[in-house]
Structures are given as structure tokens and as C-alpha cells.
Amino acid sequence: MHAVATTLSHRHYTVKVYADTLRGQSTQAFDQQQPYQIYRFGGLKPVRRRWKGLRLTKSVRQGSSGNVILCDTWKSLEYLPSSLKQSARILCLAHGMEFPDNSTPQKRKRIEKAFAKADRILANSRYTLDRLTSYLPDPERGDVLLPGITPPALPSAAATQQVHEVIKDRHPVLATISRIEPRKGHDKVLHALPALINDHTELTYVIIGSGPDKPRLANLVEELGLEKHVIFTGAVSDDEKNAWLGQADLFVMPSRAEGNSVEGFGLVYLEAAFFGVPSLAGEIGGAGDAVLHGKTGLLCDSTSDTAVKKAIHDLLADDSFRQALGQAAKTRVESDFLWPKAIDRLIHFFHC
């Protein structure tokens, strides 16, 4: 939301952000540096949400006409009065995992009641829109608003050198950047590596991030004898992350569904694309809007070891094909997904 607020401010919109106080952190310096006003609220969640709703409602009703309220989730709608639609246009963003297939009747009623207060519900992918349609009082209120990204900074010379020292000119380099949890598909990539290493003896797989599934993956690396080919970096800075993307030949994150947990879109695919790196993603979820199959990367059956292995093999076997996908991915993200362009999609919904 920071990037949205900043970009709108640079377009000469008057922006007010109603945000939570960050426990144990001082935000005064950050807040004062922004080109928009920030009002922060503390306390228990129900208390601060209620106060945000009351403060926002008062501001809208005392202000001029033409106001637009952008809610980051359906929960932000709950404490707004239904009558506020008479004074402002209300938009609500929606993400994939918020709308499970097995919602309790109580939660479904809460979501439906909240959505009734909004003029438009904007899903981050076609997949998310499909999931939330049954919650809408009118399906025509739903639409897709593909997200944007802030252009990643080019990595520093120091970070790039650090990566070079780790990989020691070994290629191809596969990279996954994510929280380490089962649905991200690290295990499927690991199972594919023994066969791939037969053709690519210097192959290196870099797992960037931290999370609860790391011990299981570390054991799997040992079981498969992949210690010389797999690197766990742990959590890294943005500079280090960008240095790894700058050296990667292929970004691999064949996400799958685990219970109600699923990839709603996948901004990290766009970050990889910015560096000209094509992606392998799963067919399940919203990644198909981030990675165009056969154009900016490949989609595969992420539940199948065989399918993941074949997709990686196909991408590594043809350098020209892989590089063409990477260039197309870079062109697409630069033309359609950087915030100056992405914000135009949001502004469109201010009026329709």
C-alpha cells in the first residue's frame, strides 16, 4: 500500500493512510518523510479497526466530494457504515487465501456483509476472482486488478561479489525466493535435481528465505546426496536477493495448494522477470497471471515430480528458448507492472 499511496501522491492526489501502530517500533521518522498523511491507531485489533473506521468516516463526511476509499482487505470494510457509499466510492482489494472453500457459515456471512459495503472488489488474479465470486452480492462488482511492483534496485558490487564467491562460476543457477513452507514446491525441485545433474554437472540450486519447512528440506538434500548442489542462504537483504536474481538462470517456484493455502498471484515472479529471469510456476492458483506459459516462463503440474522435472529440463536444455522467455518477461514487467503503469489500472476503478 505504501507504493500505491506514494504513486498516487506523485499524481497529485491527496492521500490519507489509516494504518496500525507498529508494536515496539517508532514510525515517526518514516511517516514524516512520506508525501502523504499517515494516521496510526494502536490497541487490540477490534479497537483499532473501529477507531480507524470512525476517523475515516468522519473525514469523508466532513470533506469535499469525489473521495475514494481503498481497503486493503475485506476486514477493513467491516467497521465502515453501509451508508458511507453515499459519500465516497469504496474499493476493496482481495487476495487468494482469504476465501477458503470451506469457510464456516459465520465467516462467510462476515465476508458477504463486508463486501456489500463496497462498490468494487478488486482481485489480484483471475484465480482469486473465481474464489471470491460466491461471496459477492452481485458478481459484476468483482474485477481483476493485477498488482504492480517497485523496480528492484540493481545490486551493489559487494553483494554481487559475495554471490560470485558462493557459486564460483557454477551454472546453471536455479533460485527460489520465498518463505520455506511446503506449498512453495522446494521439495519437487529437489526431487528433480539428481536427473538434471546428469546433464548439468555444475547445476546449483539456491533456496533463499527462511521458514518452518527448512529442516525437512535439509534432510531431503542429504538423502538425495545433493549437498554440493544446494545452498540455503537463510533470510537475506534486498541487496543480496537482487544479487542472486542477477546471477540466476531460472527462477523456480512450482507452488501448489496445501489445504486452503495457495499462491494468489506471486509478486516474486515479477521481481525475477525484472532481472530477465524466466520462471517455472505451478498451474494451481493465480501464478498464471504472473507467468505467461510459453511466453515468459512455464507452468506445470506442481503436484507431480515428473512434470516439475520435465519443465526444468526443457528450460535448461535450450538456452535460446530460456533467454527469449527471460527477455519477454523483462519487457512485460517493465511495460505493464511497474507502479507508474500499474497505478493506471487502479485509477480506472476510481470512476467505474
mmCIF file with all atom_site columns, C-alpha atoms in Angstrom, residues 191-261:
data_model
loop_
_atom_site.group_PDB
_atom_site.id
_atom_site.type_symbol
_atom_site.label_atom_id
_atom_site.label_alt_id
_atom_site.label_comp_id
_atom_site.label_asym_id
_atom_site.label_entity_id
_atom_site.label_seq_id
_atom_site.pdbx_PDB_ins_code
_atom_site.Cartn_x
_atom_site.Cartn_y
_atom_site.Cartn_z
_atom_site.occupancy
_atom_site.B_iso_or_equiv
_atom_site.pdbx_formal_charge
_atom_site.auth_seq_id
_atom_site.auth_comp_id
_atom_site.auth_asym_id
_atom_site.auth_atom_id
_atom_site.pdbx_PDB_model_num
ATOM 1  C CA . HIS A 1 191 ? 13.489 -34.435 -6.304  1.00 0.00 ? 191 HIS A CA 1
ATOM 2  C CA . ALA A 1 192 ? 14.147 -33.289 -9.882  1.00 0.00 ? 192 ALA A CA 1
ATOM 3  C CA . LEU A 1 193 ? 17.807 -32.435 -9.323  1.00 0.00 ? 193 LEU A CA 1
ATOM 4  C CA . PRO A 1 194 ? 19.507 -35.879 -9.439  1.00 0.00 ? 194 PRO A CA 1
ATOM 5  C CA . ALA A 1 195 ? 18.356 -36.486 -13.018 1.00 0.00 ? 195 ALA A CA 1
ATOM 6  C CA . LEU A 1 196 ? 19.082 -32.897 -14.060 1.00 0.00 ? 196 LEU A CA 1
ATOM 7  C CA . ILE A 1 197 ? 22.615 -33.037 -12.661 1.00 0.00 ? 197 ILE A CA 1
ATOM 8  C CA . ASN A 1 198 ? 23.419 -35.849 -15.093 1.00 0.00 ? 198 ASN A CA 1
ATOM 9  C CA . ASP A 1 199 ? 23.169 -33.279 -17.899 1.00 0.00 ? 199 ASP A CA 1
ATOM 10 C CA . HIS A 1 200 ? 24.260 -30.205 -15.922 1.00 0.00 ? 200 HIS A CA 1
ATOM 11 C CA . THR A 1 201 ? 27.047 -31.268 -13.610 1.00 0.00 ? 201 THR A CA 1
ATOM 12 C CA . GLU A 1 202 ? 27.623 -27.734 -12.259 1.00 0.00 ? 202 GLU A CA 1
ATOM 13 C CA . LEU A 1 203 ? 23.948 -27.069 -11.527 1.00 0.00 ? 203 LEU A CA 1
ATOM 14 C CA . THR A 1 204 ? 23.348 -25.094 -8.324  1.00 0.00 ? 204 THR A CA 1
ATOM 15 C CA . TYR A 1 205 ? 20.008 -24.644 -6.591  1.00 0.00 ? 205 TYR A CA 1
ATOM 16 C CA . VAL A 1 206 ? 19.782 -21.668 -4.225  1.00 0.00 ? 206 VAL A CA 1
ATOM 17 C CA . ILE A 1 207 ? 16.978 -21.611 -1.645  1.00 0.00 ? 207 ILE A CA 1
ATOM 18 C CA . ILE A 1 208 ? 16.599 -18.054 -0.383  1.00 0.00 ? 208 ILE A CA 1
ATOM 19 C CA . GLY A 1 209 ? 14.487 -17.364 2.681   1.00 0.00 ? 209 GLY A CA 1
ATOM 20 C CA . SER A 1 210 ? 13.549 -18.988 5.954   1.00 0.00 ? 210 SER A CA 1
ATOM 21 C CA . GLY A 1 211 ? 10.599 -20.921 7.288   1.00 0.00 ? 211 GLY A CA 1
ATOM 22 C CA . PRO A 1 212 ? 9.325  -23.992 9.100   1.00 0.00 ? 212 PRO A CA 1
ATOM 23 C CA . ASP A 1 213 ? 9.948  -26.484 6.285   1.00 0.00 ? 213 ASP A CA 1
ATOM 24 C CA . LYS A 1 214 ? 13.722 -25.970 6.174   1.00 0.00 ? 214 LYS A CA 1
ATOM 25 C CA . PRO A 1 215 ? 14.626 -28.955 8.426   1.00 0.00 ? 215 PRO A CA 1
ATOM 26 C CA . ARG A 1 216 ? 12.649 -31.336 6.206   1.00 0.00 ? 216 ARG A CA 1
ATOM 27 C CA . LEU A 1 217 ? 14.264 -29.925 3.070   1.00 0.00 ? 217 LEU A CA 1
ATOM 28 C CA . ALA A 1 218 ? 17.738 -30.130 4.615   1.00 0.00 ? 218 ALA A CA 1
ATOM 29 C CA . ASN A 1 219 ? 17.137 -33.810 5.386   1.00 0.00 ? 219 ASN A CA 1
ATOM 30 C CA . LEU A 1 220 ? 15.926 -34.358 1.827   1.00 0.00 ? 220 LEU A CA 1
ATOM 31 C CA . VAL A 1 221 ? 19.085 -32.755 0.435   1.00 0.00 ? 221 VAL A CA 1
ATOM 32 C CA . GLU A 1 222 ? 21.148 -35.200 2.484   1.00 0.00 ? 222 GLU A CA 1
ATOM 33 C CA . GLU A 1 223 ? 19.032 -38.202 1.487   1.00 0.00 ? 223 GLU A CA 1
ATOM 34 C CA . LEU A 1 224 ? 19.410 -37.343 -2.209  1.00 0.00 ? 224 LEU A CA 1
ATOM 35 C CA . GLY A 1 225 ? 23.135 -36.613 -1.925  1.00 0.00 ? 225 GLY A CA 1
ATOM 36 C CA . LEU A 1 226 ? 22.738 -33.031 -3.118  1.00 0.00 ? 226 LEU A CA 1
ATOM 37 C CA . GLU A 1 227 ? 24.954 -31.261 -0.591  1.00 0.00 ? 227 GLU A CA 1
ATOM 38 C CA . LYS A 1 228 ? 27.305 -29.968 -3.321  1.00 0.00 ? 228 LYS A CA 1
ATOM 39 C CA . HIS A 1 229 ? 24.452 -28.598 -5.400  1.00 0.00 ? 229 HIS A CA 1
ATOM 40 C CA . VAL A 1 230 ? 22.060 -26.926 -2.930  1.00 0.00 ? 230 VAL A CA 1
ATOM 41 C CA . ILE A 1 231 ? 22.628 -23.724 -0.962  1.00 0.00 ? 231 ILE A CA 1
ATOM 42 C CA . PHE A 1 232 ? 20.402 -22.449 1.841   1.00 0.00 ? 232 PHE A CA 1
ATOM 43 C CA . THR A 1 233 ? 21.059 -18.732 2.293   1.00 0.00 ? 233 THR A CA 1
ATOM 44 C CA . GLY A 1 234 ? 18.555 -18.034 5.056   1.00 0.00 ? 234 GLY A CA 1
ATOM 45 C CA . ALA A 1 235 ? 16.940 -14.605 5.192   1.00 0.00 ? 235 ALA A CA 1
ATOM 46 C CA . VAL A 1 236 ? 18.802 -12.033 3.089   1.00 0.00 ? 236 VAL A CA 1
ATOM 47 C CA . SER A 1 237 ? 18.695 -8.290  2.486   1.00 0.00 ? 237 SER A CA 1
ATOM 48 C CA . ASP A 1 238 ? 17.040 -6.865  -0.618  1.00 0.00 ? 238 ASP A CA 1
ATOM 49 C CA . ASP A 1 239 ? 20.506 -6.121  -1.973  1.00 0.00 ? 239 ASP A CA 1
ATOM 50 C CA . GLU A 1 240 ? 21.570 -9.761  -1.592  1.00 0.00 ? 240 GLU A CA 1
ATOM 51 C CA . LYS A 1 241 ? 18.274 -11.006 -3.026  1.00 0.00 ? 241 LYS A CA 1
ATOM 52 C CA . ASN A 1 242 ? 18.728 -8.852  -6.105  1.00 0.00 ? 242 ASN A CA 1
ATOM 53 C CA . ALA A 1 243 ? 22.310 -10.058 -6.483  1.00 0.00 ? 243 ALA A CA 1
ATOM 54 C CA . TRP A 1 244 ? 21.085 -13.653 -6.549  1.00 0.00 ? 244 TRP A CA 1
ATOM 55 C CA . LEU A 1 245 ? 18.420 -12.808 -9.125  1.00 0.00 ? 245 LEU A CA 1
ATOM 56 C CA . GLY A 1 246 ? 21.080 -11.092 -11.191 1.00 0.00 ? 246 GLY A CA 1
ATOM 57 C CA . GLN A 1 247 ? 23.027 -14.367 -11.368 1.00 0.00 ? 247 GLN A CA 1
ATOM 58 C CA . ALA A 1 248 ? 20.110 -16.802 -11.700 1.00 0.00 ? 248 ALA A CA 1
ATOM 59 C CA . ASP A 1 249 ? 19.420 -18.636 -14.936 1.00 0.00 ? 249 ASP A CA 1
ATOM 60 C CA . LEU A 1 250 ? 15.953 -19.759 -13.883 1.00 0.00 ? 250 LEU A CA 1
ATOM 61 C CA . PHE A 1 251 ? 13.531 -18.880 -11.097 1.00 0.00 ? 251 PHE A CA 1
ATOM 62 C CA . VAL A 1 252 ? 11.689 -21.951 -9.818  1.00 0.00 ? 252 VAL A CA 1
ATOM 63 C CA . MET A 1 253 ? 8.682  -21.826 -7.517  1.00 0.00 ? 253 MET A CA 1
ATOM 64 C CA . PRO A 1 254 ? 6.195  -24.521 -8.566  1.00 0.00 ? 254 PRO A CA 1
ATOM 65 C CA . SER A 1 255 ? 3.672  -23.663 -5.861  1.00 0.00 ? 255 SER A CA 1
ATOM 66 C CA . ARG A 1 256 ? 0.811  -25.994 -5.066  1.00 0.00 ? 256 ARG A CA 1
ATOM 67 C CA . ALA A 1 257 ? -2.225 -25.932 -2.796  1.00 0.00 ? 257 ALA A CA 1
ATOM 68 C CA . GLU A 1 258 ? -1.764 -27.085 0.789   1.00 0.00 ? 258 GLU A CA 1
ATOM 69 C CA . GLY A 1 259 ? -5.160 -27.031 2.456   1.00 0.00 ? 259 GLY A CA 1
ATOM 70 C CA . ASN A 1 260 ? -6.500 -23.506 1.958   1.00 0.00 ? 260 ASN A CA 1
ATOM 71 C CA . SER A 1 261 ? -3.009 -22.094 1.386   1.00 0.00 ? 261 SER A CA 1
#
